[in-house]
Amino acid sequence: MSNQEKQQPTIHTERLILRPFMLTDAPEVQRLAGDRAIAAVTQAIPHPYEDGMAQDWINSHPKSFAEGNGVVFAIAFLETNMLCGAIGLLINQEHNRAELGYWIGKPFWGNGYCTEAALAVVKYGFESLGLHRIHSSHFSSNPASGRVMQKIGMRYEGCLRQHILKWGKFEDTVKYGILKSEWKS
């Protein structure tokens, strides 16, 4: 099978469907990711989130997946297919590892959706992609993200002090990781 023929999978969990983004998701991506509260706790999400950014981001996903550089899933509710966030793996093929990244729209915080999605994506990374290691990080000002990492079995690996300059303020970056052998046990 050629890379062009590879289709990104859809993953079902108890309450969620993790599926490829569609261009019809763009307005909701812009609305949810455009919330200043989301941008404040992520390194890559801009604020303001301008028209066209969501479409460009969604359009980048198939090529990244086909080339084996990453996979991004829309997090949607199983019952309604309503978008509530995003989760993905940025893959480093040379070192057989990936960085887990995610965001959940503010109206949906505190319901365990991120943990549920992250457990499924880590399983996909180890079982389907054959990764050796998955790592992630969060700003120290966002301890809820760290709790997700702990709940999915990641181990604390350190803190890079004042590592990111976000909106004129230096943020500590807290690092977590899990090896396939740890995940299996």
Tab-separated table of C-alpha atoms in Angstrom:
chain	number	residue	atom	x	y	z
A	1	MET	CA	0.000	0.000	0.000
A	2	SER	CA	1.396	3.400	-0.913
A	3	ASN	CA	1.528	6.233	1.599
A	4	GLN	CA	-1.249	8.021	-0.310
A	5	GLU	CA	-3.584	5.072	0.269
A	6	LYS	CA	-3.065	4.910	4.035
A	7	GLN	CA	-6.158	6.122	5.823
A	8	GLN	CA	-6.031	7.630	9.271
A	9	PRO	CA	-8.014	5.409	11.621
A	10	THR	CA	-11.008	6.335	13.717
A	11	ILE	CA	-10.906	5.242	17.364
A	12	HIS	CA	-13.943	4.758	19.580
A	13	THR	CA	-13.802	5.028	23.360
A	14	GLU	CA	-16.605	4.748	25.904
A	15	ARG	CA	-17.861	8.321	25.323
A	16	LEU	CA	-15.789	9.651	22.433
A	17	ILE	CA	-14.906	9.199	18.813
A	18	LEU	CA	-11.377	10.140	17.742
A	19	ARG	CA	-11.579	10.795	14.035
A	20	PRO	CA	-9.801	12.721	11.296
A	21	PHE	CA	-10.714	16.399	11.182
A	22	MET	CA	-12.977	17.552	8.348
A	23	LEU	CA	-13.062	21.039	6.862
A	24	THR	CA	-16.591	21.367	8.245
A	25	ASP	CA	-14.971	21.294	11.745
A	26	ALA	CA	-13.066	24.521	11.024
A	27	PRO	CA	-15.591	27.003	12.483
A	28	GLU	CA	-15.828	25.009	15.721
A	29	VAL	CA	-12.025	24.633	15.894
A	30	GLN	CA	-11.740	28.408	15.527
A	31	ARG	CA	-14.381	28.975	18.224
A	32	LEU	CA	-12.963	26.492	20.751
A	33	ALA	CA	-9.224	26.897	20.128
A	34	GLY	CA	-9.736	30.637	19.719
A	35	ASP	CA	-10.659	30.988	23.383
A	36	ARG	CA	-7.864	32.925	25.090
A	37	ALA	CA	-7.931	30.346	27.925
A	38	ILE	CA	-6.871	27.605	25.469
A	39	ALA	CA	-4.120	29.678	23.857
A	40	ALA	CA	-2.826	30.652	27.312
A	41	VAL	CA	-1.980	27.045	28.232
A	42	THR	CA	-0.593	25.862	24.889
A	43	GLN	CA	2.615	26.629	23.076
A	44	ALA	CA	1.359	26.390	19.497
A	45	ILE	CA	-2.162	27.839	19.508
A	46	PRO	CA	-2.231	31.524	18.565
A	47	HIS	CA	-4.504	34.217	19.922
A	48	PRO	CA	-6.345	35.705	18.251
A	49	TYR	CA	-7.196	32.623	16.172
A	50	GLU	CA	-7.862	34.240	12.829
A	51	ASP	CA	-10.073	33.226	9.912
A	52	GLY	CA	-8.428	30.595	7.722
A	53	MET	CA	-6.080	29.253	10.419
A	54	ALA	CA	-8.304	26.280	11.232
A	55	GLN	CA	-8.708	25.341	7.562
A	56	ASP	CA	-4.937	25.555	6.985
A	57	TRP	CA	-4.287	23.415	10.072
A	58	ILE	CA	-6.872	20.794	9.058
A	59	ASN	CA	-5.537	20.714	5.489
A	60	SER	CA	-2.030	19.918	6.818
A	61	HIS	CA	-3.133	16.693	8.549
A	62	PRO	CA	-3.399	14.203	5.620
A	63	LYS	CA	0.125	14.931	4.332
A	64	SER	CA	1.625	14.689	7.817
A	65	PHE	CA	-0.122	11.345	8.364
A	66	ALA	CA	0.833	9.996	4.915
A	67	GLU	CA	4.488	10.890	5.518
A	68	GLY	CA	4.444	9.270	8.967
A	69	ASN	CA	5.247	12.535	10.732
A	70	GLY	CA	2.102	12.827	12.779
A	71	VAL	CA	-1.511	12.024	13.396
A	72	VAL	CA	-4.161	14.447	14.635
A	73	PHE	CA	-7.566	13.353	15.850
A	74	ALA	CA	-10.686	15.413	16.376
A	75	ILE	CA	-12.125	14.572	19.789
A	76	ALA	CA	-15.887	14.375	19.370
A	77	PHE	CA	-18.749	13.012	21.413
A	78	LEU	CA	-19.746	9.491	20.393
A	79	GLU	CA	-23.484	10.221	20.582
A	80	THR	CA	-23.534	13.522	18.645
A	81	ASN	CA	-20.169	13.774	16.809
A	82	MET	CA	-19.916	17.301	18.294
A	83	LEU	CA	-16.305	18.485	18.459
A	84	CYS	CA	-14.844	19.101	21.920
A	85	GLY	CA	-11.079	19.124	21.288
A	86	ALA	CA	-8.043	17.758	19.496
A	87	ILE	CA	-5.303	15.266	20.279
A	88	GLY	CA	-2.343	14.028	18.309
A	89	LEU	CA	1.122	12.598	18.071
A	90	LEU	CA	4.033	14.462	16.479
A	91	ILE	CA	6.219	11.568	15.349
A	92	ASN	CA	10.017	11.463	15.241
A	93	GLN	CA	10.640	8.443	12.992
A	94	GLU	CA	14.415	8.441	13.455
A	95	HIS	CA	14.105	7.908	17.214
A	96	ASN	CA	10.797	5.948	17.148
A	97	ARG	CA	9.106	8.345	19.543
A	98	ALA	CA	6.282	10.856	19.501
A	99	GLU	CA	5.149	13.910	21.381
A	100	LEU	CA	1.557	13.829	22.597
A	101	GLY	CA	-0.326	17.099	22.360
A	102	TYR	CA	-3.941	17.976	23.075
A	103	TRP	CA	-6.490	20.625	23.895
A	104	ILE	CA	-10.076	20.462	25.107
A	105	GLY	CA	-12.549	23.303	24.616
A	106	LYS	CA	-13.147	25.227	27.836
A	107	PRO	CA	-16.866	24.322	28.067
A	108	PHE	CA	-15.803	20.657	28.346
A	109	TRP	CA	-13.026	20.948	30.960
A	110	GLY	CA	-13.156	18.756	34.042
A	111	ASN	CA	-15.080	15.806	32.586
A	112	GLY	CA	-12.194	13.394	31.909
A	113	TYR	CA	-12.484	13.646	28.122
A	114	CYS	CA	-8.801	14.443	27.669
A	115	THR	CA	-7.681	11.484	29.792
A	116	GLU	CA	-10.057	9.151	27.920
A	117	ALA	CA	-8.762	10.345	24.548
A	118	ALA	CA	-5.118	10.295	25.646
A	119	LEU	CA	-5.341	6.681	26.864
A	120	ALA	CA	-6.672	5.652	23.438
A	121	VAL	CA	-4.034	7.620	21.517
A	122	VAL	CA	-1.161	6.252	23.611
A	123	LYS	CA	-2.475	2.724	22.989
A	124	TYR	CA	-2.654	3.516	19.249
A	125	GLY	CA	0.890	4.894	19.321
A	126	PHE	CA	2.355	1.812	20.943
A	127	GLU	CA	0.194	-0.913	19.357
A	128	SER	CA	-0.477	0.399	15.842
A	129	LEU	CA	2.469	2.713	15.208
A	130	GLY	CA	4.984	0.584	17.115
A	131	LEU	CA	6.463	3.567	18.955
A	132	HIS	CA	9.080	3.019	21.643
A	133	ARG	CA	8.409	6.187	23.649
A	134	ILE	CA	5.725	8.875	23.962
A	135	HIS	CA	6.390	12.124	25.776
A	136	SER	CA	4.506	15.316	26.524
A	137	SER	CA	4.887	18.583	28.371
A	138	HIS	CA	2.777	21.273	29.973
A	139	PHE	CA	3.261	24.750	31.374
A	140	SER	CA	3.645	24.669	35.164
A	141	SER	CA	0.760	27.167	35.202
A	142	ASN	CA	-1.499	24.376	33.830
A	143	PRO	CA	-1.358	21.553	36.406
A	144	ALA	CA	-4.578	19.971	35.049
A	145	SER	CA	-2.660	18.946	31.926
A	146	GLY	CA	-0.023	17.323	34.135
A	147	ARG	CA	-2.732	15.323	35.892
A	148	VAL	CA	-3.816	13.933	32.510
A	149	MET	CA	-0.225	12.827	31.859
A	150	GLN	CA	-0.030	11.147	35.270
A	151	LYS	CA	-3.391	9.382	34.820
A	152	ILE	CA	-2.265	7.822	31.515
A	153	GLY	CA	0.850	6.376	33.158
A	154	MET	CA	3.462	8.919	32.133
A	155	ARG	CA	6.327	9.589	34.523
A	156	TYR	CA	7.632	12.995	35.536
A	157	GLU	CA	10.958	13.582	33.771
A	158	GLY	CA	11.839	17.117	34.764
A	159	CYS	CA	11.148	20.798	34.508
A	160	LEU	CA	12.725	23.212	32.052
A	161	ARG	CA	12.667	26.460	33.986
A	162	GLN	CA	11.460	29.561	32.137
A	163	HIS	CA	11.764	27.629	28.866
A	164	ILE	CA	8.975	29.260	26.817
A	165	LEU	CA	8.243	32.944	26.361
A	166	LYS	CA	4.454	33.245	26.103
A	167	TRP	CA	2.880	36.685	25.837
A	168	GLY	CA	5.842	38.413	27.468
A	169	LYS	CA	6.090	35.969	30.394
A	170	PHE	CA	8.515	33.058	30.752
A	171	GLU	CA	6.808	29.723	31.434
A	172	ASP	CA	8.304	26.619	33.027
A	173	THR	CA	7.797	23.502	30.894
A	174	VAL	CA	7.137	20.289	32.839
A	175	LYS	CA	8.132	17.092	31.002
A	176	TYR	CA	6.527	13.646	31.185
A	177	GLY	CA	7.152	10.416	29.278
A	178	ILE	CA	6.250	6.754	29.010
A	179	LEU	CA	8.088	3.854	27.389
A	180	LYS	CA	6.288	1.019	25.605
A	181	SER	CA	7.629	-1.441	28.188
A	182	GLU	CA	6.114	0.656	31.019
A	183	TRP	CA	2.803	0.953	29.189
A	184	LYS	CA	2.599	-2.829	28.660
A	185	SER	CA	2.995	-3.459	32.373
